[in-house]
XYZ file of C-alpha atoms in Angstrom:
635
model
C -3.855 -7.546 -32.517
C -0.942 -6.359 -30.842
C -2.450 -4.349 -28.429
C -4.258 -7.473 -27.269
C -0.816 -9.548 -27.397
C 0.408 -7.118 -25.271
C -2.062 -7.685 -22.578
C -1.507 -11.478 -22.516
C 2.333 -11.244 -22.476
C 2.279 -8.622 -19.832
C -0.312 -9.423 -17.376
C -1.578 -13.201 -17.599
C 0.624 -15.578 -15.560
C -3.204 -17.896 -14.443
C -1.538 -21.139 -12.961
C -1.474 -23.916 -15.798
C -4.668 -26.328 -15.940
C -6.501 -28.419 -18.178
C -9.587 -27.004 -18.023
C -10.373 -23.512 -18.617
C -8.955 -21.201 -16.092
C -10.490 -17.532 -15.664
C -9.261 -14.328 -13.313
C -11.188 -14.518 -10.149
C -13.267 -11.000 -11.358
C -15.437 -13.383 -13.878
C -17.687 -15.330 -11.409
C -21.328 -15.558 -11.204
C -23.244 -12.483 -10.604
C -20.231 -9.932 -11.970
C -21.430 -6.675 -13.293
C -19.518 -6.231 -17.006
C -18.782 -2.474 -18.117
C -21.330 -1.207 -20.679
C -20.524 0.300 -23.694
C -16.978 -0.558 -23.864
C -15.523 -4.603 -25.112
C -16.084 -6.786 -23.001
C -12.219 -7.910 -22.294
C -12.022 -11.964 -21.404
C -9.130 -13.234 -20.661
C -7.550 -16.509 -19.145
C -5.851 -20.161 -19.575
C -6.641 -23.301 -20.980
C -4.287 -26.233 -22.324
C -1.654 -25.152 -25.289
C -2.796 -24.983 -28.717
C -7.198 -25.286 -27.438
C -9.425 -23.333 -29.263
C -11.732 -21.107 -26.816
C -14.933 -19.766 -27.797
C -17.043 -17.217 -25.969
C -20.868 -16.521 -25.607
C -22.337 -13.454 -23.637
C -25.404 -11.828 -24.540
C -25.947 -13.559 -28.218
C -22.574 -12.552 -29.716
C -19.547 -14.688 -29.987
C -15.710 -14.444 -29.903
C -12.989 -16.961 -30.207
C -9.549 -16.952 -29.669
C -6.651 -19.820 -29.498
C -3.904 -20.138 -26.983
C -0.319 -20.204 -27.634
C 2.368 -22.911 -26.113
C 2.436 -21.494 -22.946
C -1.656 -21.998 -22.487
C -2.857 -17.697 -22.349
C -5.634 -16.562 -24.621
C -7.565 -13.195 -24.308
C -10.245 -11.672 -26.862
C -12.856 -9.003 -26.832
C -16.427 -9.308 -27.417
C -18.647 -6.096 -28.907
C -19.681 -3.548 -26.424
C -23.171 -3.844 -24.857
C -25.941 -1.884 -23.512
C -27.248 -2.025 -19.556
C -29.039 -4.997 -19.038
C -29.276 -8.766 -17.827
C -28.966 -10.849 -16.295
C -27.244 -12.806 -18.887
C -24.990 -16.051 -19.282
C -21.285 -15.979 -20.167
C -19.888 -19.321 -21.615
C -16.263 -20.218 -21.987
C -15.928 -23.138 -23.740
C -11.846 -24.707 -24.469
C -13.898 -28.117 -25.674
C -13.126 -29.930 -22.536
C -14.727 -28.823 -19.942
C -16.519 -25.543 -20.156
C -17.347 -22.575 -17.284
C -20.652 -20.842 -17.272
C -21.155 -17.693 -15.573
C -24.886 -16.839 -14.669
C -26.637 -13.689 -13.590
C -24.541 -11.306 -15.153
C -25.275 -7.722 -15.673
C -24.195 -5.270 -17.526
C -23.915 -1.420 -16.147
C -21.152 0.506 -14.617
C -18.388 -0.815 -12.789
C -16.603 1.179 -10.343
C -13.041 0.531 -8.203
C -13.538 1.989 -4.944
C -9.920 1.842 -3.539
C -7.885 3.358 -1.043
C -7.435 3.297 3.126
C -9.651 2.649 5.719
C -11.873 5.393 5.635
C -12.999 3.854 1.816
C -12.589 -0.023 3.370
C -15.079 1.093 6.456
C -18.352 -1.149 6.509
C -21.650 0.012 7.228
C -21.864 -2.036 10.213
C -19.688 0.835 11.208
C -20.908 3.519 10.416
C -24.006 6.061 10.895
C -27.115 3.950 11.313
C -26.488 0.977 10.349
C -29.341 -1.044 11.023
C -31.814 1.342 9.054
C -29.030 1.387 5.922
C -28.947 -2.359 6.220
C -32.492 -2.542 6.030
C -32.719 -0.380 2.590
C -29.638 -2.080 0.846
C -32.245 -4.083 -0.708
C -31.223 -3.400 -4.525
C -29.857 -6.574 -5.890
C -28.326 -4.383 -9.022
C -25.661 -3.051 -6.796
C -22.854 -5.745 -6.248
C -19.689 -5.796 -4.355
C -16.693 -7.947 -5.010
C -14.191 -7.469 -1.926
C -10.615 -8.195 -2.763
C -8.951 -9.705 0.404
C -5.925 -8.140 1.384
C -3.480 -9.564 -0.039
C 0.322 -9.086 -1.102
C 3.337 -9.985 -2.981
C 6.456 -8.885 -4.070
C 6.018 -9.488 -8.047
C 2.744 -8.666 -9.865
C 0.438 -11.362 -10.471
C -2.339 -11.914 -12.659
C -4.819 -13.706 -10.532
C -6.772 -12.258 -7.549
C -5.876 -14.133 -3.919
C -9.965 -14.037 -3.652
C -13.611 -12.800 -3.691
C -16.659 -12.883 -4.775
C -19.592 -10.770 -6.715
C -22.427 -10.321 -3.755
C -25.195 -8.108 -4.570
C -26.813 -6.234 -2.166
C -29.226 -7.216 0.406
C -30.060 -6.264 4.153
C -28.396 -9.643 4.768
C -25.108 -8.704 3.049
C -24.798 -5.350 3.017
C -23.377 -4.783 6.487
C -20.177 -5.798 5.469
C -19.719 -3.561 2.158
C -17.647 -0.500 2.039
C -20.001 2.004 2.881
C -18.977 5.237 1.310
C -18.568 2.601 -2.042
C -22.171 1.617 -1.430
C -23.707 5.257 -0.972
C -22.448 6.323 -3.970
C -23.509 3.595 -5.720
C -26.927 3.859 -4.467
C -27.150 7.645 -5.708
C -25.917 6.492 -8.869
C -28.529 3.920 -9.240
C -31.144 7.007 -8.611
C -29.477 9.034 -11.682
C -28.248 5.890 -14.016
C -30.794 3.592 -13.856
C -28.058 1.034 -14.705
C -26.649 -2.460 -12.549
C -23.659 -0.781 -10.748
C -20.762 -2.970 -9.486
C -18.077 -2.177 -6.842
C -14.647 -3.528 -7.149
C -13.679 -2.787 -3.466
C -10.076 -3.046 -3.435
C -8.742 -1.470 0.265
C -6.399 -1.833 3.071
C -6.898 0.400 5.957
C -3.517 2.485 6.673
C -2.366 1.938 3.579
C 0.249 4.499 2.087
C -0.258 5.699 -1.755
C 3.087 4.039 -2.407
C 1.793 0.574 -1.631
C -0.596 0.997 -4.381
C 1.558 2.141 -7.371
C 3.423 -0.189 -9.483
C 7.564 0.005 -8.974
C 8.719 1.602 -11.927
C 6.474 4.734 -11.025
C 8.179 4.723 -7.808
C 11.928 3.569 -9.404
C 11.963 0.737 -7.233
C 14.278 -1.825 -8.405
C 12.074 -5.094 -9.058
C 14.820 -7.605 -7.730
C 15.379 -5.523 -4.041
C 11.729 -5.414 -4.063
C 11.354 -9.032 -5.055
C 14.276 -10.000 -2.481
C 12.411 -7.750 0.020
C 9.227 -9.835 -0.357
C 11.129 -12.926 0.254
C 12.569 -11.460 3.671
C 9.021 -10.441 4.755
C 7.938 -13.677 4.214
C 10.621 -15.325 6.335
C 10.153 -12.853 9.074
C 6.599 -13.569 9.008
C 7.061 -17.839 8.962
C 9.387 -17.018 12.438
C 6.514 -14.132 13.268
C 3.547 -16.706 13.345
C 5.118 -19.840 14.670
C 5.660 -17.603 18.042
C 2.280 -17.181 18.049
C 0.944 -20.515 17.600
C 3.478 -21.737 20.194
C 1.912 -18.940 22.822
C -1.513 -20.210 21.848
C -0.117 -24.352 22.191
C 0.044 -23.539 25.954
C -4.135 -23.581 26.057
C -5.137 -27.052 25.343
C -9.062 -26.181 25.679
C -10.894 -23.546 24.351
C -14.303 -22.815 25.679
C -17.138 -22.346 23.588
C -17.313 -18.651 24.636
C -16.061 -16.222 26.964
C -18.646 -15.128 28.659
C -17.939 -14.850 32.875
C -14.324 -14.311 32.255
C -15.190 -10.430 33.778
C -15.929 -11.683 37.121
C -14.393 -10.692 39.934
C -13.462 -14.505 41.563
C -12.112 -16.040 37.792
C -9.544 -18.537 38.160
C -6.934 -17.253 36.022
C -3.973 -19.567 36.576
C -3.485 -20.208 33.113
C -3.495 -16.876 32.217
C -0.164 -15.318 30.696
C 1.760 -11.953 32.161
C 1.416 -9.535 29.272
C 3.293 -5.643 29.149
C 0.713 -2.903 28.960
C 0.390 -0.523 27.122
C 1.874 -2.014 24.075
C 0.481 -3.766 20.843
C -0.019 -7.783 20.764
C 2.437 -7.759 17.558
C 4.766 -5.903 20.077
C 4.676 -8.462 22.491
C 4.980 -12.412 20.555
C 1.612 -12.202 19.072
C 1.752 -11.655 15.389
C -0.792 -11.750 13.443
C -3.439 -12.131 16.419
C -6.854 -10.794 15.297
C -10.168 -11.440 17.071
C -11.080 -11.062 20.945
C -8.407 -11.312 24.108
C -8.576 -10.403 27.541
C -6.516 -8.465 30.251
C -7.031 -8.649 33.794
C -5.256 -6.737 36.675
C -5.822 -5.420 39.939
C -5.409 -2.215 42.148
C -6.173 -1.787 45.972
C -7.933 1.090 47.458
C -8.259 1.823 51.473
C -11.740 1.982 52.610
C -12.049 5.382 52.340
C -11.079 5.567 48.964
C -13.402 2.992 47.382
C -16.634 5.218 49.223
C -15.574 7.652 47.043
C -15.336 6.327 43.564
C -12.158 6.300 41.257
C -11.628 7.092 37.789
C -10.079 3.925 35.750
C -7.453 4.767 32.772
C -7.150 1.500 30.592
C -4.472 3.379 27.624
C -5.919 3.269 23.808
C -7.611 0.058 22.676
C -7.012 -1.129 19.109
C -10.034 -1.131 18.377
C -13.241 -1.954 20.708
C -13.421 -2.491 24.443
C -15.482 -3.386 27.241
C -14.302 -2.373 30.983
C -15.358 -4.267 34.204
C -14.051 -3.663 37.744
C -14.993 -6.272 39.983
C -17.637 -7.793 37.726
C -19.416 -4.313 37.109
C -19.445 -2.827 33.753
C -17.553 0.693 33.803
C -17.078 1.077 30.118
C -17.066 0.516 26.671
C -15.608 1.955 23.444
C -16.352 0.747 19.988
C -13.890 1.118 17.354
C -11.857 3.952 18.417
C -8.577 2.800 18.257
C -6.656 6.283 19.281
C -8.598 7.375 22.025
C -7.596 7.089 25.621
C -9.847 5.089 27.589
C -11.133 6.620 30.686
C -14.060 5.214 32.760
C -15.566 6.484 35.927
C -15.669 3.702 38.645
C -18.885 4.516 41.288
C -18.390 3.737 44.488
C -20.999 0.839 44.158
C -18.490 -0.690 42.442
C -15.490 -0.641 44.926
C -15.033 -2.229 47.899
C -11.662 -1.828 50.464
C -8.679 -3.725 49.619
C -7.998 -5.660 46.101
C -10.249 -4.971 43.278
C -10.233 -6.613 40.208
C -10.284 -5.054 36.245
C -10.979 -6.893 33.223
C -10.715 -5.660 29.834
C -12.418 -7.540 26.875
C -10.475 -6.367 23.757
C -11.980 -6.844 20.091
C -9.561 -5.938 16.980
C -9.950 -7.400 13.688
C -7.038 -6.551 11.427
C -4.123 -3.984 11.754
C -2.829 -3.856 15.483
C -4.439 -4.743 18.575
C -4.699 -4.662 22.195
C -4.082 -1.695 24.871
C -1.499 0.574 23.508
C -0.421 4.482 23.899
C 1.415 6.016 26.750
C 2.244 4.494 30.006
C 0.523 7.307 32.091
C -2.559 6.468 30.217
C -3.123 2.984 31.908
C -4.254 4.065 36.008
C -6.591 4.119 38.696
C -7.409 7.734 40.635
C -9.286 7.870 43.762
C -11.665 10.703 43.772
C -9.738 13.708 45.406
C -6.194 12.026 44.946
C -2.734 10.830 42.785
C -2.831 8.423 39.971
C -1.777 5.307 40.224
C 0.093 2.923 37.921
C -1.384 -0.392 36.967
C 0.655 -3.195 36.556
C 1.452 -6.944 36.554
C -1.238 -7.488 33.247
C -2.335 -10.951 32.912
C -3.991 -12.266 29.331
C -5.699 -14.794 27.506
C -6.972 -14.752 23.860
C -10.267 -15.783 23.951
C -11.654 -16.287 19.973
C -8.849 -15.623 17.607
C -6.993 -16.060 14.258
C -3.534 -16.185 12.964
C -2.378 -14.763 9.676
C 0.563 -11.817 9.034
C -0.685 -9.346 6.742
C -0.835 -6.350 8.713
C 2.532 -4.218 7.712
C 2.601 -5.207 4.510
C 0.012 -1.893 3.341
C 3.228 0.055 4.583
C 5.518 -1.118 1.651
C 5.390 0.178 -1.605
C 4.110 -1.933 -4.249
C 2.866 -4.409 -2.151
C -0.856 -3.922 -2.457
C -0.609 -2.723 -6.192
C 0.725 -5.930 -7.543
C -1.695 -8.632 -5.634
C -4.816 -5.797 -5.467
C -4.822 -4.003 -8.366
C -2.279 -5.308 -11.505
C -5.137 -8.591 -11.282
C -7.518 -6.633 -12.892
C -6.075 -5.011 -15.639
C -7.929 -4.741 -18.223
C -11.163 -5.555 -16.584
C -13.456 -2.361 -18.156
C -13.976 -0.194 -15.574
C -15.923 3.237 -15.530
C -13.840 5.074 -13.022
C -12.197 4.896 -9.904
C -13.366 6.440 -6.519
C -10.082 6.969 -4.178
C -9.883 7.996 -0.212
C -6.872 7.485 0.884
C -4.041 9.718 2.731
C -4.189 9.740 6.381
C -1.124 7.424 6.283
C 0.944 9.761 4.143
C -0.097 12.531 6.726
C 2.315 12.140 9.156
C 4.921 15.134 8.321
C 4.632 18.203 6.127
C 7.577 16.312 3.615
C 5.449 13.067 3.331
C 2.368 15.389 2.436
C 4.586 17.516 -0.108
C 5.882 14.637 -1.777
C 1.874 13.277 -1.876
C 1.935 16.258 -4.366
C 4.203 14.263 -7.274
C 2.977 10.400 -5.747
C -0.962 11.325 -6.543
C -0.908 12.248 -10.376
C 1.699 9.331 -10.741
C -0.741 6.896 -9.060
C -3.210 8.032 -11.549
C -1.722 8.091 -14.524
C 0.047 4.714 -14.024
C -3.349 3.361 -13.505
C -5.086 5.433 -16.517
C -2.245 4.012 -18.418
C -2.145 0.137 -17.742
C -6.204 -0.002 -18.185
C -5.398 2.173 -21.479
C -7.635 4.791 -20.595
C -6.411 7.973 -20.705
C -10.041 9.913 -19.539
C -10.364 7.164 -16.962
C -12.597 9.368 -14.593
C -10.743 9.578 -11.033
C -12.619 11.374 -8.685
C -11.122 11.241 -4.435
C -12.235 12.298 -1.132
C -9.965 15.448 0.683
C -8.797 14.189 4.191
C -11.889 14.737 6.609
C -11.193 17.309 9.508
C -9.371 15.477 12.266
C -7.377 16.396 15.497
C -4.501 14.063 14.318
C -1.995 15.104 16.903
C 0.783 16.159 14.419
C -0.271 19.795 13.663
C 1.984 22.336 15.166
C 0.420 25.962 14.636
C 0.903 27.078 11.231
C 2.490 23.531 10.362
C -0.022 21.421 9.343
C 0.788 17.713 7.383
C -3.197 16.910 7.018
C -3.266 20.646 5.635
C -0.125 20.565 3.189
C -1.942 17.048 2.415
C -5.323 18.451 1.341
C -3.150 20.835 -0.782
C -1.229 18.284 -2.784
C -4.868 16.394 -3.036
C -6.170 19.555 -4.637
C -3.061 20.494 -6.848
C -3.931 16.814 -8.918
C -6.937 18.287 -9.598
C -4.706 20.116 -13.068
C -5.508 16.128 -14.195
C -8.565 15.599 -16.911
C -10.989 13.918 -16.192
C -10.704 14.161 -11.978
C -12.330 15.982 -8.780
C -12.519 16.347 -5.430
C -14.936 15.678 -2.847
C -13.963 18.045 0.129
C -15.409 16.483 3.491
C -14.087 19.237 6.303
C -17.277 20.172 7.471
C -18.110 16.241 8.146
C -15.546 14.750 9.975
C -14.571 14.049 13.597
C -12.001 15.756 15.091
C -11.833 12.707 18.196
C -12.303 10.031 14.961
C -9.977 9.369 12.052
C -12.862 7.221 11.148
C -16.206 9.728 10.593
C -19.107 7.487 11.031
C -21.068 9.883 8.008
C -20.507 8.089 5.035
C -23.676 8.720 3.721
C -22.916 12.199 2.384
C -19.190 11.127 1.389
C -21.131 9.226 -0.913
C -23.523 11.553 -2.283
C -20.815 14.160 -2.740
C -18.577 11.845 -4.636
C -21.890 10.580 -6.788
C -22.530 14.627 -7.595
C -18.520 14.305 -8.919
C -18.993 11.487 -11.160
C -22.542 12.668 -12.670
C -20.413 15.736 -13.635
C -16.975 14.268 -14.417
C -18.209 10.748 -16.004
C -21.826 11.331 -16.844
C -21.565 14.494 -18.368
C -24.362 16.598 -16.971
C -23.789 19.856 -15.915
C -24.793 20.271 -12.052
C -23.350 22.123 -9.140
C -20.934 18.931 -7.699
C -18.046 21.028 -5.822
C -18.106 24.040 -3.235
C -15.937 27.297 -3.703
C -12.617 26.908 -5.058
C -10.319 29.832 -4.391
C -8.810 31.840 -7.833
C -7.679 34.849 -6.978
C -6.199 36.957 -3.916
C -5.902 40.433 -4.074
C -3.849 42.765 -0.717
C -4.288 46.553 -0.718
C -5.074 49.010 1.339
C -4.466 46.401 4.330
C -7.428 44.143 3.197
C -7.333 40.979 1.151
C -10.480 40.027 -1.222
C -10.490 36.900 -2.338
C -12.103 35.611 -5.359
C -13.981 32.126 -5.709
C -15.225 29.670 -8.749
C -18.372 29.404 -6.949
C -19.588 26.256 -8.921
C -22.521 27.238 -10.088
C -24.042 28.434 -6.829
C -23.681 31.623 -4.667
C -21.000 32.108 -1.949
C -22.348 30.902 1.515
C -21.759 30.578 5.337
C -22.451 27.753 7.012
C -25.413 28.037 9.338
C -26.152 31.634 7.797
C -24.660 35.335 7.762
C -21.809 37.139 6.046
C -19.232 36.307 8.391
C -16.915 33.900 7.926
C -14.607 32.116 9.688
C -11.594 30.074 9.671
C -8.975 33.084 7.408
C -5.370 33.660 8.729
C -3.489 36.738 7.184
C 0.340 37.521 7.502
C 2.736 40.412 6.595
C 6.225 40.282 5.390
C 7.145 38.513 8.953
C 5.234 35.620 7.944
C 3.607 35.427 11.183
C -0.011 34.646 10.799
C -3.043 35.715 12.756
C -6.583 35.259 13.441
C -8.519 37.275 10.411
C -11.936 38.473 10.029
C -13.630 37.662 7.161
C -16.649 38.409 5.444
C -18.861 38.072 1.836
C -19.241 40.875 -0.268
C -20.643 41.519 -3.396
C -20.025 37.840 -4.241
C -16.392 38.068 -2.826
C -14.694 37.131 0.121
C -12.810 40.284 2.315
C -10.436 38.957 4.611
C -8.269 41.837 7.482
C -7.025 41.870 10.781
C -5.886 44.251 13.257
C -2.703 42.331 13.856
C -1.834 42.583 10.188
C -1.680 45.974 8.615
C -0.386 45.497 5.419
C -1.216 41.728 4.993
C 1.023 39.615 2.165
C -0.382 36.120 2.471
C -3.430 34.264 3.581
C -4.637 30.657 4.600
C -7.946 29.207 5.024
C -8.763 26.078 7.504
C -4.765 25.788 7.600
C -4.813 22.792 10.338
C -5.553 18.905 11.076
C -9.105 20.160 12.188
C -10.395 23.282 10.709
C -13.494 23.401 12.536
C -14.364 26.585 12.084
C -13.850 27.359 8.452
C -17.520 27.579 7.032
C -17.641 28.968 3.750
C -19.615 27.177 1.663
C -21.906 27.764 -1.430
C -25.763 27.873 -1.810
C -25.515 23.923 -2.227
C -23.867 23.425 0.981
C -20.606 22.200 -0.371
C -18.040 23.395 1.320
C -14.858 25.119 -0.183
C -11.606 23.331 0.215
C -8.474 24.928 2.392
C -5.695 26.897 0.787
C -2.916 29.275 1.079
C -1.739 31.912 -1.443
C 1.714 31.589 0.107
C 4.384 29.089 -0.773
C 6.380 29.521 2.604
């Protein structure tokens, strides 16, 4: 009983209402842990008496003066659909179609919030989501300064080619392999923010963040985000029509006297438009002499947050989808051309985070074949179909996310939690050391305020990636993967290790199928129990003599392996006393791994796929899994 008064005190604060009043995660077509209580919680008026049904059993509890009840009804098996009833004996709330199976909370950055629509064929996964006992429930992102016991939103959808598009897609791999294995309804609780750092997610005394700077904080955000948005609508007042689309605004005669001067390159939020998200446009011009427009040109329109399409004088040039880092270059055929002014128009697409054309100035120009670049200036823009709202820094701040994302569903039951996050904590060596003490504390905050102290926690390693940052043997993503691996001295956790499937031009790998079906493998082992091979070659031991290094591996249950065949393998640095490293050969032996090089005669330390991007490093097992980066030195 006081465990359960605990609970209300703690984390109920439902607004006040006559009639019964639940947390937005009971709704129609939920999925409802199996064989744990099923946890119900909520408000109804002071002093009512509330009884709940689900699945033929019964529980009833009574609220205090202040209106909060919560009670627990016996565990059940997989099944449904079934009806929940709450009844306060005033107006009662009836749940329908809800199963009971496994319930998962896929949480983290973009890489875990990316749809399918996104991602590798997404019109053929679309087309098999068609298992209605997988079902989403997408938090909105959302924010606050306090934690709060109600959810700003969402809604239980299961899966269908209709729906599916939109669902997290590494969530919705794994739950389809787990549906293979199980058998069992499996709900996602997709709870992400794309940038997001770790500390956004964890509750402020993990952090010892003082609750009334943070709580002032919030209140200063939210000012500076009233001032923020009223700029914006008063740039969008000056447009008193708005056609019913955009399409002819590339062509080359467009009357654009009521279009705006914007800078370029920098973000909208950068330039009085905060909180824009949805589709602008930027026009601007550049002449050529006669001779140069017979030759062609190559057009540099900067970085694009996140899609573009490229037109020079009413001819498509170019188009990018989704690549919000990458410089834009597009090569302008003479066709195209003609002598004198010419004409560029840029349809830009961003929904949430920044937006527009961003990155370095020399990144925005127009070369003639055979000569100079040339600047292009004097931007004009319009916003074409848009919406307002101020979210977008918030994921930087910590406890932000944590107390509108995640305290709102405590104790919801919950089977584990599937985690990729850490690109955003990536940006220096110290952020990714400190990752090392910020990770565990994440998860045992959360292991402890669902009062689960096996809660299974299994996370995806940081993908390969040319991030930009790495600086020869200094390497944040690398130092990164390490403090991901070192939580791995945590029951009850693993590690899904995804360097072999990333994208060194992409923070944003379009393969989340086998994400999914890597971090399924984890949580057969880690919270089903069987005994498979789930993880590639973890390194255990180094030994240096006689100016070799052999290395030995926990293999995981299957044989040491190079990717795409042999015994050589790649992607070993050794060093000597000097701590200089260099290229190493490497090969398998007897079941271990000897590592020299020329360079390094009496070698004293040695890293494996030490950078942003280790493309090469291709050790693997007889599974295919890959084994994860590492050093034996501390330097």
């Amino acid at each position: 009983m006081k465990r359960a008064a605990t609970l209300v005190l703690v984390l109920l604060a439902i607004p006040a209402a006559q009639a019964v009043e639940l947390p937005r995660i009971f709704a129609d077509g939920m999925v409802v842990q199996r064989d744990q209580p099923v946890r119900v919680w909520g408000e109804a008026a002071p002093g009512a008496r509330v009884q709940v049904s689900f699945a033929g059993r019964d529980a009833t509890a009574h609220t205090g003066a202040d209106g909060r009840w919560s009670l627990a009804l016996p565990a059940q098996t997989a099944g449904g659909p079934h009806v929940m009833r709450i009844d306060d004996g005033k107006q009662p709330r009836v749940l329908r179609d809800v199963l009971v199976g496994d319930v998962w909370l896929a949480s983290g950055q973009s890489n875990m919030e990316w749809p399918i629509a996104q991602s590798a064929n997404p019109e053929a996964e679309a087309a098999r989501a068609t298992d209605p006992h997988i079902r989403h429930f997408k938090i909105p992102k959302s924010w606050s300064g306090e934690p709060q016991a109600q959810l700003e939103g969402g809604e239980w959808v299961a899966s269908s080619p209709q729906a599916a598009p939109t669902f997290s897609a590494v969530a919705h791999f794994f739950a389809r392999e787990l549906r293979k294995v199980t058998g069992v309804p499996i709900g996602i609780i997709d709870s992400t923010w794309g940038g997001s750092r770790i500390e956004a997610w964890m509750d402020a005394p993990s952090q010892g963040v003082d609750v009334s700077a943070l709580r002032a904080q919030a209140e200063r955000l939210r000012d500076a985000d009233t001032r923020a948005l009223q700029q914006t609508h008063a740039h969008l007042e000056r447009w008193t029509s708005w056609p019913a689309d955009d399409s002819g605004w590339e062509k080359r005669d467009l009357d654009t006297r009521d279009w705006v001067p914007i800078t370029v390159p920098s973000l909208w939020e950068k330039t009085g438009w905060n909180g824009l998200d949805g589709v602008a446009w930027y026009r601007a011009t550049f002449t050529l002499t006669a001779e140069e427009a017979a030759t062609g040109a190559t057009l540099g329109v900067g970085r694009i947050d996140d899609s573009d399409i490229t037109w020079v004088n009413g001819v498509q040039v170019g188009e990018t989808r989704m690549q919000y880092n990458q410089p834009r270059r597009y090569r302008v055929p003479a066709s195209a051309l003609r002598a004198g002014v010419n004409q560029v128009a840029v349809r830009v697409s961003d929904f949430g985070g920044g937006g527009g054309i961003h990155g370095e100035p020399a990144e925005v120009f127009v070369q003639p074949a055979g000569g100079n670049a040339r600047p292009l200036a004097d931007w004009s823009f319009r916003p074409s179909r848009v919406t307002v709202a101020l979210v977008d820094d918030k994921n930087q701040h910590p406890t932000l996310l944590y107390n509108r994302m995640i305290h709102p569903l405590q104790p919801y039951a919950i089977r584990g939690v599937i985690w990729y996050q850490g690109e955003s904590n990536a940006n220096t060596v110290a952020e990714a050391l400190k990752y090392r003490t910020q990770f565990p504390a994440l998860i045992q905050q959360w292991r402890r305020q669902w009062q689960a102290p096996g809660l299974p926690f299994l996370w995806v390693q940081l993908a390969n990636f040319s991030s930009g940052v790495d600086q020869g043997d200094q390497s944040p993503w690398a130092v990164l993967r390490e403090s991901q691996s070192a939580t791995l001295s945590l029951p009850a956790t693993a590690q899904v290790v995804t360097i072999d499937i990333g994208n060194p031009t992409d923070i944003h790998p379009l393969n989340k199928q086998d994400v999914g079906k890597r971090l399924a493998l984890a949580a057969r082992h880690v919270a089903y129990g069987e005994s498979l091979v789930y993880h590639g070659p973890v390194h255990t031991q180094a030994k240096f003599s006689d100016g070799v290094a052999t290395l030995a591996f926990d293999d995981g249950g299957s044989a040491l392996a190079v990717r795409g065949g042999g015994t050589r393998v790649h992607g070993f640095a050794l060093a000597g006393a000097d701590r200089v490293f260099h290229p190493a050969e490497a090969a398998l032996v007897d079941g271990r791994v000897v590592v020299r090089s020329d360079a390094v005669k009496s070698p004293v330390a040695l890293r494996y796929g030490w950078s942003d991007n280790p493309a090469d490093a291709d050790l693997i097992n007889a599974a295919g899994l890959p084994a994860s980066p590492f050093r034996t030195d501390a330097w």
